[in-house]
């Protein structure tokens, strides 16, 4: 006797990686009635102590918010996020110039990554057919069989074998799922590390507990081959990121080296940060690499799909990586809707339609990096942005600055 579709057991999806993309796709698939198990190598971030001054934030834009709104998960970002209506450009002499992101109502949101990840994991867990498994590191995967092997890091590295109907690889730029797909013929893959590294520094609130700088801005110190940015946090600190070539990081070995560098290049920032705090932050926080990854196809028949950085890691000079990862979820959901949960059709169309868009974002981010690294001092940055904003004012429908088009949001875009 044919068992009615709704009485068949729900298809099982294994999501490898419980970062931002993994947590959101789990919500999407749970809403579609799949049985979802998320396997994350790290510990449950919700049980980890929040280390003050270690928050990392993201610039969020309309494409990311739309993907959250589609599953009713935009609450945390909208309540958490701090609007940045303009960039604040800091010149070498310490002058600051605000340049709006566009007309009134166009802005970016500064959102704390960890808090967002925790909230999305909790939203996914609110669905009874979602299971979260932390400290489970994928060590092998057989895409054709839908078979996965995990090492249970919290349990003497015991091995756990899992079978799933479908596998989502959302395990980031250094994806283990993608590594398996790379063994297959006709799998295109390219990656490029850039010569710059990045280091996060926390600019604490002032003595009287206020923000140390103007709050509703994305602060930028453009210094040609290196740049500094600062995004505001809910706790009135700023998460600042220094982008500097590794060979320049390598020569900043002593306290004096660091203080001389900041006194020369970012005197206003040094004054805000204080020498003691700057040195402490500089040597405590790691210097991270930045890689651009492209690959294709993103799927293996109806069995495996790569999303987020696992599919398309981009250098962060457009602030769109998470926004693209979230848009991946929206696109996949639309295709599952179109193909009535037929993964084979949905995944094939996903690769066919999504690839050109995300590779355009990867290229834009790299183009921005090259442009920022070469042309940009604050006068050039100011002139360029003011000219763009003027042209947009003169021809609002025909000239929209590319960055504004890609990255900023309108209130009505969000509220719909
Ligand atoms: C300096 C910097 C600044 C950035 N700023 C912005 C910004 O302003 N705006 C923006 O939109 N984006 C920004 N990004 C990009 C953004 O951080 C990424 O695009 C985003 O984190 C991608 O999410 P993801 O879930 O695909 O990957 P990740 O966030 O990397 O998550 C992958 C998860 O998989 C887990 N994992 C990895 N391997 C395994 C395994 N073998 N088994 C199990 N689990 C595994 C990891 O522990 C992790 O939790 C920035 C990136 C950098 C480096
Ligand atoms: C984290 C985040 C979110 N968005 N952006 C971003 C990116 C590019 C931008 O402009 C293109 C451009 C600026 C300067 C010169 C040419 C082109 C603008 C802007 O217009 O404000 C904002 C960043 C960011 C990330 C790293 C650095 Cl180093 C940085 F400066 C900003």
Tab-separated table of C-alpha atoms and ligand atoms in Angstrom:
chain	number	residue	atom	x	y	z
A	1	UNK	CA	0.000	0.000	0.000
A	2	UNK	CA	1.517	3.342	-0.982
A	3	UNK	CA	2.225	5.378	2.112
A	4	UNK	CA	0.824	8.884	1.656
A	5	UNK	CA	3.654	11.383	1.112
A	6	UNK	CA	2.985	13.216	4.345
A	7	UNK	CA	3.208	9.929	6.266
A	8	UNK	CA	6.595	9.009	4.798
A	9	UNK	CA	9.423	9.635	7.267
A	10	UNK	CA	10.943	13.098	6.792
A	11	UNK	CA	14.079	13.158	4.629
A	12	UNK	CA	17.256	13.563	6.669
A	13	UNK	CA	19.614	16.467	5.972
A	14	UNK	CA	23.049	16.629	7.560
A	15	UNK	CA	24.394	20.214	7.772
A	16	UNK	CA	28.181	20.245	8.208
A	17	UNK	CA	29.235	23.482	9.926
A	18	UNK	CA	27.073	25.452	12.370
A	19	UNK	CA	28.422	28.911	11.560
A	20	UNK	CA	26.221	31.635	10.154
A	21	UNK	CA	25.265	29.861	6.916
A	22	UNK	CA	24.778	26.464	8.583
A	23	UNK	CA	22.575	27.871	11.328
A	24	UNK	CA	20.364	29.724	8.833
A	25	UNK	CA	20.006	26.870	6.324
A	26	UNK	CA	18.964	24.633	9.231
A	27	UNK	CA	16.055	27.009	9.892
A	28	UNK	CA	15.047	27.035	6.219
A	29	UNK	CA	15.137	23.246	5.900
A	30	UNK	CA	13.364	22.690	9.221
A	31	UNK	CA	10.560	24.975	8.033
A	32	UNK	CA	10.313	22.739	4.965
A	33	UNK	CA	9.741	19.722	7.197
A	34	UNK	CA	13.116	18.042	6.799
A	35	UNK	CA	14.816	16.283	9.685
A	36	UNK	CA	17.956	18.428	10.130
A	37	UNK	CA	21.094	17.542	12.069
A	38	UNK	CA	23.801	20.205	12.319
A	39	UNK	CA	27.326	18.970	13.037
A	40	UNK	CA	29.708	21.699	14.254
A	41	UNK	CA	33.389	21.170	15.132
A	42	UNK	CA	33.466	23.905	17.784
A	43	UNK	CA	31.810	23.914	21.180
A	44	UNK	CA	28.304	25.301	21.570
A	45	UNK	CA	28.959	29.075	21.471
A	46	UNK	CA	25.906	29.609	23.670
A	47	UNK	CA	27.698	27.836	26.518
A	48	UNK	CA	30.939	29.735	26.062
A	49	UNK	CA	31.576	32.794	28.251
A	50	UNK	CA	31.283	36.051	26.308
A	51	UNK	CA	34.736	37.581	26.481
A	52	UNK	CA	34.306	41.353	26.682
A	53	UNK	CA	36.204	43.207	23.994
A	54	UNK	CA	36.468	40.129	21.803
A	55	UNK	CA	33.301	40.702	19.809
A	56	UNK	CA	33.714	40.606	16.074
A	57	UNK	CA	31.089	42.349	14.034
A	58	UNK	CA	29.813	42.313	10.502
A	59	UNK	CA	28.378	44.927	8.236
A	60	UNK	CA	24.964	43.697	7.280
A	61	UNK	CA	23.042	44.773	4.250
A	62	UNK	CA	19.746	44.330	2.492
A	63	UNK	CA	20.604	40.982	0.863
A	64	UNK	CA	21.419	39.423	4.211
A	65	UNK	CA	18.372	40.866	5.961
A	66	UNK	CA	16.004	39.661	3.232
A	67	UNK	CA	17.193	36.074	3.763
A	68	UNK	CA	16.560	36.363	7.504
A	69	UNK	CA	13.170	38.015	7.048
A	70	UNK	CA	12.020	35.149	4.812
A	71	UNK	CA	12.114	32.809	7.831
A	72	UNK	CA	11.162	35.391	10.439
A	73	UNK	CA	14.691	35.418	11.846
A	74	UNK	CA	15.448	39.089	11.208
A	75	UNK	CA	14.552	40.071	14.771
A	76	UNK	CA	17.977	39.601	16.364
A	77	UNK	CA	19.755	41.510	13.575
A	78	UNK	CA	17.311	44.393	13.500
A	79	UNK	CA	17.243	44.714	17.286
A	80	UNK	CA	20.968	44.004	17.684
A	81	UNK	CA	22.303	45.890	14.718
A	82	UNK	CA	23.611	49.442	14.959
A	83	UNK	CA	22.778	51.477	11.827
A	84	UNK	CA	25.718	53.015	9.974
A	85	UNK	CA	24.264	55.761	7.796
A	86	UNK	CA	27.611	56.918	6.442
A	87	UNK	CA	31.265	56.118	6.304
A	88	UNK	CA	33.421	58.415	8.462
A	89	UNK	CA	36.742	59.009	6.726
A	90	UNK	CA	39.707	59.757	8.991
A	91	UNK	CA	42.480	61.706	7.258
A	92	UNK	CA	46.140	61.472	8.198
A	93	UNK	CA	45.884	64.822	9.982
A	94	UNK	CA	42.974	63.527	12.079
A	95	UNK	CA	40.179	65.361	10.241
A	96	UNK	CA	36.974	63.370	9.940
A	97	UNK	CA	34.550	63.637	7.005
A	98	UNK	CA	31.209	61.831	6.872
A	99	UNK	CA	30.010	60.633	3.457
A	100	UNK	CA	26.438	59.307	3.477
A	101	UNK	CA	25.724	55.849	2.034
A	102	UNK	CA	22.982	57.313	-0.063
A	103	UNK	CA	19.667	59.001	0.473
A	104	UNK	CA	18.044	59.075	3.889
A	105	UNK	CA	17.114	55.553	4.936
A	106	UNK	CA	19.966	53.770	3.192
A	107	UNK	CA	22.321	52.254	5.735
A	108	UNK	CA	24.369	49.260	6.823
A	109	UNK	CA	23.856	47.475	10.147
A	110	UNK	CA	26.789	46.586	12.392
A	111	UNK	CA	25.936	43.212	13.946
A	112	UNK	CA	27.948	41.096	16.378
A	113	UNK	CA	28.749	37.813	14.655
A	114	UNK	CA	28.830	35.604	17.756
A	115	UNK	CA	25.518	36.912	19.070
A	116	UNK	CA	23.919	36.415	15.648
A	117	UNK	CA	25.304	32.873	15.414
A	118	UNK	CA	23.932	32.002	18.876
A	119	UNK	CA	20.513	33.456	18.069
A	120	UNK	CA	20.261	31.607	14.757
A	121	UNK	CA	21.314	28.321	16.378
A	122	UNK	CA	18.593	28.805	19.009
A	123	UNK	CA	16.001	29.606	16.327
A	124	UNK	CA	16.940	26.385	14.494
A	125	UNK	CA	16.751	24.395	17.750
A	126	UNK	CA	13.234	25.679	18.380
A	127	UNK	CA	12.111	23.265	15.616
A	128	UNK	CA	11.552	19.831	17.145
A	129	UNK	CA	13.092	18.025	14.164
A	130	UNK	CA	16.418	19.881	14.371
A	131	UNK	CA	19.344	18.377	16.268
A	132	UNK	CA	22.557	20.327	17.009
A	133	UNK	CA	25.735	18.323	17.569
A	134	UNK	CA	28.747	20.338	18.733
A	135	UNK	CA	32.376	19.223	18.864
A	136	UNK	CA	31.638	16.949	15.897
A	137	UNK	CA	34.358	17.382	13.281
A	138	UNK	CA	33.781	15.936	9.819
A	139	UNK	CA	36.736	13.736	8.850
A	140	UNK	CA	35.324	11.883	5.826
A	141	UNK	CA	32.296	12.028	3.537
A	142	UNK	CA	31.016	9.751	0.766
A	143	UNK	CA	28.731	12.050	-1.268
A	144	UNK	CA	27.193	9.328	-3.457
A	145	UNK	CA	26.204	7.286	-0.410
A	146	UNK	CA	25.313	10.270	1.772
A	147	UNK	CA	27.646	8.839	4.408
A	148	UNK	CA	29.596	11.012	6.864
A	149	UNK	CA	32.265	10.212	9.444
A	150	UNK	CA	32.751	12.539	12.416
A	151	UNK	CA	35.312	12.713	15.178
A	152	UNK	CA	33.610	13.511	18.511
A	153	UNK	CA	36.114	15.988	19.961
A	154	UNK	CA	34.315	16.148	23.299
A	155	UNK	CA	34.294	12.370	23.668
A	156	UNK	CA	37.863	11.091	23.301
A	157	UNK	CA	37.761	11.609	19.522
A	158	UNK	CA	35.330	8.717	19.184
A	159	UNK	CA	34.147	8.085	15.623
A	160	UNK	CA	30.492	8.631	14.695
A	161	UNK	CA	29.148	7.308	11.388
A	162	UNK	CA	26.076	9.082	9.971
A	163	UNK	CA	23.867	8.450	6.942
A	164	UNK	CA	21.762	11.242	5.433
A	165	UNK	CA	19.547	11.694	2.405
A	166	UNK	CA	21.160	15.071	1.708
A	167	UNK	CA	24.307	16.876	2.908
A	168	UNK	CA	24.834	20.646	3.110
A	169	UNK	CA	28.492	21.710	3.254
A	170	UNK	CA	28.480	25.004	5.188
A	171	UNK	CA	31.889	24.417	6.782
A	172	UNK	CA	33.571	27.605	5.674
A	173	UNK	CA	36.496	28.699	3.526
A	174	UNK	CA	38.574	25.630	4.446
A	175	UNK	CA	35.695	23.202	3.920
A	176	UNK	CA	36.197	19.469	4.470
A	177	UNK	CA	33.139	18.721	2.328
A	178	UNK	CA	34.605	20.710	-0.579
A	179	UNK	CA	37.922	18.911	-0.140
A	180	UNK	CA	36.102	15.655	-0.947
A	181	UNK	CA	34.398	17.156	-4.006
A	182	UNK	CA	37.796	18.340	-5.266
A	183	UNK	CA	38.748	14.697	-5.843
A	184	UNK	CA	36.116	14.416	-8.562
A	185	UNK	CA	36.677	14.987	-12.276
A	186	UNK	CA	35.339	18.259	-13.711
A	187	UNK	CA	35.280	19.970	-10.318
A	188	UNK	CA	36.673	23.490	-10.889
A	189	UNK	CA	38.545	25.041	-7.972
A	190	UNK	CA	40.704	28.137	-7.502
A	191	UNK	CA	41.927	29.986	-4.466
A	192	UNK	CA	44.029	33.057	-3.942
A	193	UNK	CA	45.559	34.288	-0.679
A	194	UNK	CA	46.197	38.048	-0.711
A	195	UNK	CA	49.448	39.494	0.755
A	196	UNK	CA	47.471	41.356	3.445
A	197	UNK	CA	46.537	39.983	6.826
A	198	UNK	CA	43.983	41.336	9.291
A	199	UNK	CA	44.044	41.918	13.012
A	200	UNK	CA	41.101	42.867	15.188
A	201	UNK	CA	41.500	45.483	17.949
A	202	UNK	CA	38.827	46.446	20.461
A	203	UNK	CA	38.334	50.172	21.098
A	204	UNK	CA	36.673	50.270	24.541
A	205	UNK	CA	34.051	52.778	25.688
A	206	UNK	CA	35.343	55.976	27.329
A	207	UNK	CA	35.773	56.344	31.095
A	208	UNK	CA	32.167	57.516	31.405
A	209	UNK	CA	30.935	54.509	29.429
A	210	UNK	CA	30.258	56.267	26.134
A	211	UNK	CA	31.307	55.359	22.579
A	212	UNK	CA	34.840	56.658	21.933
A	213	UNK	CA	33.808	57.898	18.446
A	214	UNK	CA	30.674	58.912	16.579
A	215	UNK	CA	28.503	55.794	16.687
A	216	UNK	CA	26.385	55.510	13.533
A	217	UNK	CA	29.271	55.311	11.109
A	218	UNK	CA	31.576	52.818	9.459
A	219	UNK	CA	34.880	54.444	10.360
A	220	UNK	CA	37.592	54.138	7.702
A	221	UNK	CA	41.234	55.238	7.838
A	222	UNK	CA	42.382	54.747	4.205
A	223	UNK	CA	46.218	54.720	4.029
A	224	UNK	CA	46.873	53.215	0.573
A	225	UNK	CA	48.657	49.929	1.218
A	226	UNK	CA	46.985	49.548	4.589
A	227	UNK	CA	43.626	50.490	6.053
A	228	UNK	CA	41.911	50.538	9.404
A	229	UNK	CA	38.153	50.278	9.926
A	230	UNK	CA	35.914	50.398	12.999
A	231	UNK	CA	32.335	49.184	13.432
A	232	UNK	CA	30.272	49.925	16.584
A	233	UNK	CA	29.047	47.295	19.072
A	234	UNK	CA	26.071	47.210	21.413
A	235	UNK	CA	28.386	47.371	24.443
A	236	UNK	CA	29.605	50.812	23.195
A	237	UNK	CA	32.939	49.443	22.062
A	238	UNK	CA	34.154	49.389	18.460
A	239	UNK	CA	35.611	46.342	16.762
A	240	UNK	CA	38.463	47.733	14.695
A	241	UNK	CA	40.236	45.780	11.959
A	242	UNK	CA	43.723	46.622	10.703
A	243	UNK	CA	44.459	45.402	7.167
A	244	UNK	CA	48.219	45.353	6.579
A	245	UNK	CA	50.599	43.307	4.372
A	246	UNK	CA	52.012	40.334	6.257
A	247	UNK	CA	55.562	41.514	5.564
A	248	UNK	CA	54.681	44.714	7.455
A	249	UNK	CA	53.005	42.836	10.304
A	250	UNK	CA	56.185	40.749	10.533
A	251	UNK	CA	58.372	43.760	11.361
A	252	UNK	CA	56.070	45.033	14.118
A	253	UNK	CA	57.797	42.918	16.731
A	254	UNK	CA	58.146	45.164	19.770
A	255	UNK	CA	55.931	47.550	21.700
A	256	UNK	CA	57.977	50.445	20.271
A	257	UNK	CA	57.518	49.191	16.696
A	258	UNK	CA	53.735	49.131	17.152
A	259	UNK	CA	53.520	52.528	18.855
A	260	UNK	CA	55.789	54.154	16.246
A	261	UNK	CA	53.653	52.695	13.441
A	262	UNK	CA	50.343	53.916	14.900
A	263	UNK	CA	51.807	57.302	15.878
A	264	UNK	CA	52.958	57.743	12.293
A	265	UNK	CA	49.938	56.355	10.458
A	266	UNK	CA	46.924	56.560	12.823
A	267	UNK	CA	47.720	59.205	15.474
A	268	UNK	CA	44.062	59.957	16.192
A	269	UNK	CA	43.287	56.283	16.677
A	270	UNK	CA	46.294	55.829	18.992
A	271	UNK	CA	45.086	58.746	21.126
A	272	UNK	CA	41.639	57.131	21.439
A	273	UNK	CA	43.000	53.654	22.111
A	274	UNK	CA	45.774	54.534	24.542
A	275	UNK	CA	49.271	53.068	24.231
A	276	UNK	CA	48.848	50.382	26.877
A	277	UNK	CA	45.580	49.010	25.481
A	278	UNK	CA	46.798	49.130	21.858
A	279	UNK	CA	49.948	47.125	22.624
A	280	UNK	CA	47.966	44.596	24.681
A	281	UNK	CA	45.357	44.099	21.939
A	282	UNK	CA	47.924	44.053	19.140
A	283	UNK	CA	50.007	41.225	20.573
A	284	UNK	CA	47.093	39.283	22.036
A	285	UNK	CA	44.972	39.037	18.897
A	286	UNK	CA	45.985	36.795	16.012
A	287	UNK	CA	46.789	38.047	12.516
A	288	UNK	CA	44.446	36.264	10.110
A	289	UNK	CA	44.915	35.433	6.436
A	290	UNK	CA	42.381	36.351	3.768
A	291	UNK	CA	41.572	34.006	0.918
A	292	UNK	CA	39.356	34.117	-2.119
A	293	UNK	CA	37.878	30.734	-3.100
A	294	UNK	CA	35.852	29.870	-6.189
A	295	UNK	CA	34.586	26.427	-7.161
A	296	UNK	CA	31.996	24.765	-9.364
A	297	UNK	CA	29.720	22.756	-9.374
A	298	UNK	CA	28.384	23.370	-5.878
A	299	UNK	CA	26.469	20.068	-5.876
A	300	UNK	CA	26.778	16.312	-6.364
A	301	UNK	CA	23.517	14.944	-7.863
A	302	UNK	CA	20.798	15.227	-5.207
A	303	UNK	CA	23.213	14.432	-2.405
A	304	UNK	CA	25.548	17.340	-1.578
A	305	UNK	CA	25.445	21.142	-1.822
A	306	UNK	CA	28.100	23.674	-0.784
A	307	UNK	CA	26.910	27.061	0.534
A	308	UNK	CA	28.555	30.104	2.107
A	309	UNK	CA	32.324	30.424	2.292
A	310	UNK	CA	32.655	26.693	1.535
A	311	UNK	CA	31.348	27.539	-1.941
A	312	UNK	CA	32.649	31.103	-2.398
A	313	UNK	CA	34.996	32.691	0.108
A	314	UNK	CA	35.692	36.325	-0.695
A	315	UNK	CA	38.156	38.880	0.649
A	316	UNK	CA	36.245	41.170	3.072
A	317	UNK	CA	36.761	44.430	1.155
A	318	UNK	CA	33.151	44.615	0.192
A	319	UNK	CA	31.706	43.437	3.481
A	320	UNK	CA	29.385	40.997	1.694
A	321	UNK	CA	30.526	37.485	2.611
A	322	UNK	CA	27.831	36.716	5.182
A	323	UNK	CA	25.267	38.592	3.137
A	324	UNK	CA	26.021	36.274	0.203
A	325	UNK	CA	25.976	33.185	2.421
A	326	UNK	CA	22.512	34.146	3.648
A	327	UNK	CA	21.345	34.862	0.115
A	328	UNK	CA	22.500	31.323	-0.792
A	329	UNK	CA	19.915	30.017	1.704
A	330	UNK	CA	17.170	32.171	0.185
A	331	UNK	CA	18.037	31.006	-3.332
A	332	UNK	CA	18.134	27.308	-2.358
A	333	UNK	CA	14.790	27.608	-0.594
A	334	UNK	CA	13.244	29.247	-3.668
A	335	UNK	CA	14.472	26.388	-5.856
A	336	UNK	CA	13.210	23.710	-3.439
A	337	UNK	CA	9.845	25.487	-3.552
A	338	UNK	CA	9.932	25.608	-7.352
A	339	UNK	CA	10.889	21.915	-7.625
A	340	UNK	CA	8.691	20.691	-4.761
A	341	UNK	CA	11.665	19.583	-2.630
A	342	UNK	CA	13.178	17.629	-5.523
A	343	UNK	CA	16.831	18.045	-4.534
A	344	UNK	CA	18.211	16.708	-7.813
A	345	UNK	CA	16.487	19.430	-9.856
A	346	UNK	CA	16.928	22.156	-7.234
A	347	UNK	CA	20.661	21.541	-6.747
A	348	UNK	CA	21.403	21.402	-10.476
A	349	UNK	CA	19.589	24.704	-11.013
A	350	UNK	CA	21.289	26.182	-7.954
A	351	UNK	CA	24.761	25.669	-9.450
A	352	UNK	CA	23.575	26.868	-12.879
A	353	UNK	CA	22.025	30.105	-11.632
A	354	UNK	CA	23.954	31.014	-8.476
A	355	UNK	CA	27.529	30.612	-9.674
A	356	UNK	CA	27.800	33.745	-11.815
A	357	UNK	CA	26.337	36.001	-9.116
A	358	UNK	CA	28.588	34.864	-6.298
A	359	UNK	CA	31.682	34.869	-8.493
A	360	UNK	CA	30.824	38.448	-9.450
A	361	UNK	CA	30.818	39.289	-5.724
A	362	UNK	CA	34.179	37.530	-5.265
A	363	UNK	CA	35.582	39.559	-8.165
A	364	UNK	CA	34.081	42.822	-6.868
A	365	UNK	CA	35.602	42.228	-3.441
A	366	UNK	CA	39.018	41.531	-4.985
A	367	UNK	CA	38.687	44.570	-7.279
A	368	UNK	CA	37.882	46.705	-4.235
A	369	UNK	CA	40.895	45.365	-2.411
A	370	UNK	CA	43.201	46.179	-5.318
A	371	UNK	CA	41.663	49.634	-5.727
A	372	UNK	CA	41.773	50.420	-2.008
A	373	UNK	CA	45.343	49.129	-1.753
A	374	UNK	CA	46.612	51.274	-4.594
A	375	UNK	CA	44.618	54.456	-5.081
A	376	UNK	CA	43.232	55.267	-1.827
A	377	UNK	CA	44.334	57.947	0.546
A	378	UNK	CA	41.652	59.881	2.317
A	379	UNK	CA	41.570	62.803	-0.189
A	380	UNK	CA	41.134	60.344	-3.071
A	381	UNK	CA	38.527	58.343	-1.148
A	382	UNK	CA	36.643	61.528	-0.267
A	383	UNK	CA	36.772	62.919	-3.813
A	384	UNK	CA	35.617	59.637	-5.293
A	385	UNK	CA	32.739	59.138	-2.902
A	386	UNK	CA	31.605	62.778	-2.990
A	387	UNK	CA	31.648	62.710	-6.808
A	388	UNK	CA	29.625	59.489	-6.834
A	389	UNK	CA	27.095	60.898	-4.392
A	390	UNK	CA	26.826	64.101	-6.452
A	391	UNK	CA	26.205	62.142	-9.664
A	392	UNK	CA	23.602	60.067	-7.878
A	393	UNK	CA	21.935	63.311	-6.709
A	394	UNK	CA	21.897	64.648	-10.278
A	395	UNK	CA	20.806	61.352	-11.918
A	396	UNK	CA	19.252	59.274	-9.108
A	397	UNK	CA	17.868	56.585	-11.375
A	398	UNK	CA	20.754	56.299	-13.787
A	399	UNK	CA	23.795	56.694	-11.567
A	400	UNK	CA	23.837	54.590	-8.401
A	401	UNK	CA	27.284	54.051	-6.866
A	402	UNK	CA	28.104	50.374	-7.147
A	403	UNK	CA	28.799	50.001	-3.444
A	404	UNK	CA	25.496	51.626	-2.534
A	405	UNK	CA	23.676	49.396	-5.027
A	406	UNK	CA	25.243	46.243	-3.676
A	407	UNK	CA	25.446	46.923	-0.004
A	408	UNK	CA	23.110	49.417	1.523
A	409	UNK	CA	19.529	48.879	2.491
A	410	UNK	CA	16.381	50.955	2.351
A	411	UNK	CA	14.050	50.861	5.269
A	412	UNK	CA	11.257	49.828	2.882
A	413	UNK	CA	13.499	47.035	1.468
A	414	UNK	CA	13.606	45.592	4.934
A	415	UNK	CA	10.051	46.204	6.055
A	416	UNK	CA	8.796	45.273	2.591
B	1	LIG	C1	38.176	40.150	8.562
B	1	LIG	C2	36.845	39.751	8.001
B	1	LIG	C3	35.809	40.681	7.999
B	1	LIG	C4	34.566	40.329	7.476
B	1	LIG	N1	33.565	41.268	7.472
B	1	LIG	C5	32.361	40.944	6.930
B	1	LIG	C6	31.306	41.919	6.903
B	1	LIG	O1	31.479	43.059	7.331
B	1	LIG	N2	30.100	41.555	6.357
B	1	LIG	C7	29.889	40.297	5.839
B	1	LIG	O2	28.779	40.025	5.345
B	1	LIG	N3	30.879	39.331	5.848
B	1	LIG	C8	32.096	39.650	6.384
B	1	LIG	N4	33.101	38.708	6.420
B	1	LIG	C9	32.866	37.379	5.789
B	1	LIG	C10	32.132	36.438	6.738
B	1	LIG	O3	32.851	36.316	7.946
B	1	LIG	C11	31.973	35.066	6.062
B	1	LIG	O4	31.512	35.234	4.763
B	1	LIG	C12	30.956	34.208	6.844
B	1	LIG	O5	31.429	33.947	8.132
B	1	LIG	C13	30.720	32.899	6.083
B	1	LIG	O6	29.862	32.115	6.871
B	1	LIG	P1	29.905	30.506	6.724
B	1	LIG	O7	28.899	29.980	7.688
B	1	LIG	O8	29.834	30.143	5.289
B	1	LIG	O9	31.367	30.093	7.195
B	1	LIG	P2	31.997	30.223	8.706
B	1	LIG	O10	31.440	31.434	9.394
B	1	LIG	O11	33.462	30.091	8.491
B	1	LIG	O12	31.413	28.924	9.436
B	1	LIG	C14	31.906	27.629	9.118
B	1	LIG	C15	31.628	26.739	10.332
B	1	LIG	O13	31.988	25.395	9.989
B	1	LIG	C16	32.720	24.834	11.063
B	1	LIG	N5	33.595	23.800	10.496
B	1	LIG	C17	34.689	23.977	9.717
B	1	LIG	N6	35.216	22.779	9.372
B	1	LIG	C18	34.418	21.814	9.945
B	1	LIG	C19	34.437	20.378	9.970
B	1	LIG	N7	35.394	19.699	9.338
B	1	LIG	N8	33.455	19.736	10.655
B	1	LIG	C20	32.479	20.423	11.307
B	1	LIG	N9	32.401	21.786	11.351
B	1	LIG	C21	33.378	22.463	10.667
B	1	LIG	C22	33.478	26.002	11.675
B	1	LIG	O14	33.808	25.724	13.020
B	1	LIG	C23	32.457	27.138	11.549
B	1	LIG	O15	31.618	27.229	12.688
B	1	LIG	C24	34.358	39.023	6.945
B	1	LIG	C25	35.394	38.071	6.967
B	1	LIG	C26	36.632	38.438	7.484
B	1	LIG	C27	37.735	37.405	7.481
B	2	LIG	C1	33.388	45.840	6.526
B	2	LIG	C2	32.881	46.640	5.365
B	2	LIG	C3	31.544	46.747	4.975
B	2	LIG	N1	31.491	47.544	3.886
B	2	LIG	N2	32.734	47.940	3.594
B	2	LIG	C4	33.041	48.808	2.507
B	2	LIG	C5	33.841	48.361	1.472
B	2	LIG	C6	34.118	49.217	0.374
B	2	LIG	C7	33.582	50.522	0.360
B	2	LIG	O1	33.754	51.420	-0.662
B	2	LIG	C8	34.394	50.945	-1.839
B	2	LIG	C9	35.701	51.647	-1.952
B	2	LIG	C10	36.267	52.234	-0.852
B	2	LIG	C11	37.491	52.854	-1.008
B	2	LIG	C12	38.097	52.909	-2.252
B	2	LIG	C13	37.501	52.294	-3.321
B	2	LIG	C14	36.308	51.638	-3.183
B	2	LIG	C15	32.814	50.957	1.427
B	2	LIG	C16	32.263	52.350	1.438
B	2	LIG	O2	31.969	52.896	0.367
B	2	LIG	O3	32.073	52.868	2.559
B	2	LIG	C17	32.541	50.113	2.523
B	2	LIG	C18	33.608	47.389	4.465
B	2	LIG	C19	35.050	47.589	4.427
B	2	LIG	C20	35.900	46.514	4.518
B	2	LIG	C21	37.286	46.732	4.471
B	2	LIG	C22	37.774	48.016	4.334
B	2	LIG	CL1	39.479	48.344	4.310
B	2	LIG	C23	36.901	49.091	4.228
B	2	LIG	F1	37.416	50.322	4.082
B	2	LIG	C24	35.513	48.889	4.267
